[in-house]
Every structure is written in C-alpha cells, then in structure tokens.
C-alpha cells in the first residue's frame, strides 16, 4: 500500500494485532506503540539543551532525523520512503507546507527535509501533546499564536532570521 505517494506502509503487519478496524486505526496503533520511544528520545534530549535556541533548533532537528524517526519506523514496523528529495537543492531555504493528512506526516517531513524548523501553534504545544510540546518549546522550534497575526509574523520572521540554515515547516 502507498501512503500519499511517498510513504510505504505495511498494513498487513498490524492485522496480526488488530483486526476489523479501518486502515487509519492501524496507523493510530503504530503511533500509540511508538509513544514510549518518543518520550525516551525527547527526554534524553532535554539535558543537552541550553539557553541558545538556535543551537537547540539544530540539535532538535538532528535528533529527530537520527533517532526519533528511525525509532518510530522500527517500533511501528513502518517503512517511510521519501521520493524526489534528491532533486531539490537543499542548500537553499524553502517554505514547506504539509497537509497533515496523517500523524505520520511529521515523521515523513523529518526524513525528507535535511534542515528544518517546525512552526507550531501554541495551543498544540501547550496542551495537546505534552511530551512533544516540551521538546518543541525547548528545542528552538517556532511557536506562534494563531489568533495574533502580528505576533505570528514577528515570530516567524525573527526565527528565520536567526536560523539561516532552516526551512520553515507549516502543517496546514
């Protein structure tokens, strides 16, 4: 089965554990199984983070690419295949907009974009995902107030000025 044309997902593996559920339930099961690994990765990153958010942002992204995404793939028995990223000149910055059709989108983006920075809504970071939210806050990612346009524009402009190496990633 192909997922959004770029991610290969072995659904049949999960049918051993869960039956009579739609495909999205199998994806959710993979994400839930990987929660412990997510917690361990971001908890292990916390002591390495200092007061320099720019350095933290680079460390956050390197950790996501080298530890978090591979652990989620292994735990969930997933195989995420990125197609076409070698055709892109990653020495330039791009604005990456992801439609967020699945919880696996963030993992696919981490694998596809060599140097990125997430632009996250403050309410998601504060309340909905406590472990990942803390890592995003301390990890130098850009946090915006969705209802405050001036603050959002300022946060994005300032964040990108301080991170000339990163491509901003928006989940729309």
Coordinates of C-alpha atoms in Angstrom, one line a residue:
X1 CA 0.0 0.0 0.0
X2 CA 1.2 3.5 -0.8
X3 CA 0.7 6.4 1.5
X4 CA 0.5 9.9 -0.1
X5 CA 2.7 8.6 -2.9
X6 CA 5.8 8.8 -0.8
X7 CA 5.4 6.5 2.2
X8 CA 5.2 2.8 2.1
X9 CA 3.2 1.4 4.9
X10 CA 2.9 -2.4 5.6
X11 CA -0.7 -2.6 6.8
X12 CA -0.7 -6.4 6.9
X13 CA 1.8 -6.4 9.8
X14 CA -0.8 -4.7 12.0
X15 CA -3.6 -7.0 11.1
X16 CA -1.9 -9.6 13.2
X17 CA -2.6 -7.5 16.3
X18 CA -5.8 -5.7 15.4
X19 CA -8.5 -6.9 13.2
X20 CA -11.7 -5.4 11.8
X21 CA -10.5 -1.8 12.0
X22 CA -10.1 0.7 9.2
X23 CA -6.6 1.4 7.9
X24 CA -6.4 4.7 10.0
X25 CA -6.8 2.6 13.2
X26 CA -3.6 0.7 12.2
X27 CA -1.7 4.0 11.8
X28 CA -3.0 5.1 15.2
X29 CA -1.9 1.8 16.7
X30 CA 1.6 2.4 15.3
X31 CA 1.7 5.9 16.8
X32 CA 0.5 4.7 20.2
X33 CA 3.0 1.9 20.3
X34 CA 5.8 4.4 19.5
X35 CA 4.8 6.9 22.2
X36 CA 7.2 5.3 24.7
X37 CA 10.1 5.7 22.2
X38 CA 9.0 9.3 21.5
X39 CA 9.1 10.0 25.2
X40 CA 12.6 8.4 25.6
X41 CA 14.1 10.3 22.7
X42 CA 12.8 13.8 23.8
X43 CA 13.5 13.1 27.5
X44 CA 17.1 12.2 26.5
X45 CA 17.4 15.4 24.5
X46 CA 16.3 17.7 27.3
X47 CA 19.7 17.7 29.3
X48 CA 21.6 18.6 26.1
X49 CA 19.5 21.7 25.5
X50 CA 20.9 25.0 26.8
X51 CA 19.7 28.6 26.6
X52 CA 20.7 29.1 22.9
X53 CA 17.5 28.4 21.0
X54 CA 19.4 28.5 17.7
X55 CA 21.7 25.7 18.8
X56 CA 18.8 23.9 20.3
X57 CA 16.9 24.0 17.0
X58 CA 19.8 22.4 15.1
X59 CA 20.1 19.7 17.8
X60 CA 16.4 19.1 17.9
X61 CA 16.4 18.5 14.1
X62 CA 19.4 16.3 14.1
X63 CA 17.9 14.2 17.0
X64 CA 14.6 14.0 15.1
X65 CA 16.3 12.7 11.9
X66 CA 18.8 10.4 13.5
X67 CA 16.9 8.9 16.5
X68 CA 13.2 9.8 16.6
X69 CA 12.0 9.0 13.0
X70 CA 14.0 5.7 12.8
X71 CA 12.7 4.6 16.2
X72 CA 9.1 5.3 15.2
X73 CA 9.6 3.3 12.0
X74 CA 11.2 0.4 13.8
X75 CA 8.6 0.3 16.6
X76 CA 5.6 0.6 14.3
X77 CA 7.1 -1.7 11.7
X78 CA 6.8 1.1 9.1
X79 CA 8.9 1.8 6.1
X80 CA 8.7 5.5 5.1
X81 CA 10.2 6.1 1.7
X82 CA 10.9 9.7 0.6
X83 CA 10.8 10.1 -3.2
X84 CA 12.2 13.1 -5.1
X85 CA 14.1 14.8 -2.3
X86 CA 17.4 14.3 -4.1
X87 CA 16.0 16.6 -6.9
X88 CA 15.8 19.5 -4.6
X89 CA 18.7 21.9 -3.9
X90 CA 18.6 21.8 -0.1
X91 CA 21.4 24.5 0.1
X92 CA 18.5 26.9 -0.4
X93 CA 15.7 27.5 2.0
X94 CA 12.1 26.6 1.2
X95 CA 8.8 27.1 2.8
X96 CA 7.4 23.6 3.4
X97 CA 3.6 23.2 3.7
X98 CA 2.3 19.8 4.8
X99 CA -1.4 19.0 4.5
X100 CA -1.2 16.9 7.7
X101 CA -3.4 14.1 6.4
X102 CA -1.9 11.7 9.0
X103 CA 0.0 11.5 12.2
X104 CA 2.9 10.1 10.1
X105 CA 3.3 13.3 8.2
X106 CA 5.7 14.8 10.8
X107 CA 8.0 11.7 10.5
X108 CA 8.0 11.8 6.7
X109 CA 8.9 15.5 6.8
X110 CA 11.7 15.0 9.2
X111 CA 13.1 12.3 6.9
X112 CA 12.6 14.5 3.7
X113 CA 13.9 17.9 4.9
X114 CA 17.6 17.9 5.9
X115 CA 17.4 21.2 7.9
X116 CA 14.1 22.4 9.1
X117 CA 12.2 24.1 11.8
X118 CA 8.6 23.4 12.8
X119 CA 6.2 26.3 13.0
X120 CA 3.8 25.2 15.8
X121 CA 0.6 26.6 17.2
X122 CA 0.9 27.5 20.8
X123 CA -2.2 25.7 21.9
X124 CA -1.0 22.4 20.4
X125 CA 2.4 22.8 22.0
X126 CA 1.0 23.7 25.4
X127 CA -1.8 21.2 25.9
X128 CA -2.4 18.6 23.3
X129 CA 1.0 16.9 23.2
X130 CA 2.8 17.4 26.5
X131 CA 6.0 15.4 25.8
X132 CA 6.5 16.6 22.2
X133 CA 5.2 20.1 23.1
X134 CA 8.0 20.4 25.7
X135 CA 10.6 19.2 23.2
X136 CA 9.3 21.7 20.6
X137 CA 9.3 24.6 23.1
X138 CA 12.8 23.9 24.4
X139 CA 14.1 22.7 21.1
X140 CA 14.1 26.0 19.4
X141 CA 11.1 25.5 17.1
X142 CA 8.9 28.4 16.2
X143 CA 5.8 28.8 18.2
X144 CA 3.0 31.1 17.1
X145 CA -0.3 32.4 18.5
X146 CA -2.7 31.6 15.8
X147 CA -5.2 34.4 16.7
X148 CA -2.4 37.0 16.9
X149 CA -1.3 37.7 13.3
X150 CA 1.3 40.4 14.3
X151 CA 2.9 38.0 16.9
X152 CA 2.9 35.1 14.4
X153 CA 4.6 37.2 11.6
X154 CA 7.1 38.6 14.1
X155 CA 7.9 35.1 15.5
X156 CA 8.4 33.6 12.0
X157 CA 10.5 36.5 10.7
X158 CA 12.7 36.6 13.8
X159 CA 13.1 32.8 13.9
X160 CA 14.1 32.6 10.3
X161 CA 16.5 35.5 10.6
X162 CA 18.2 33.6 13.5
X163 CA 18.2 30.3 11.6
X164 CA 19.5 30.9 8.1
X165 CA 20.1 27.1 7.7
X166 CA 16.5 26.1 8.2
X167 CA 13.4 25.7 6.0
X168 CA 10.2 26.5 7.9
X169 CA 7.6 23.7 8.0
X170 CA 3.9 24.5 8.3
X171 CA 1.2 22.0 8.9
X172 CA -1.9 23.3 7.3

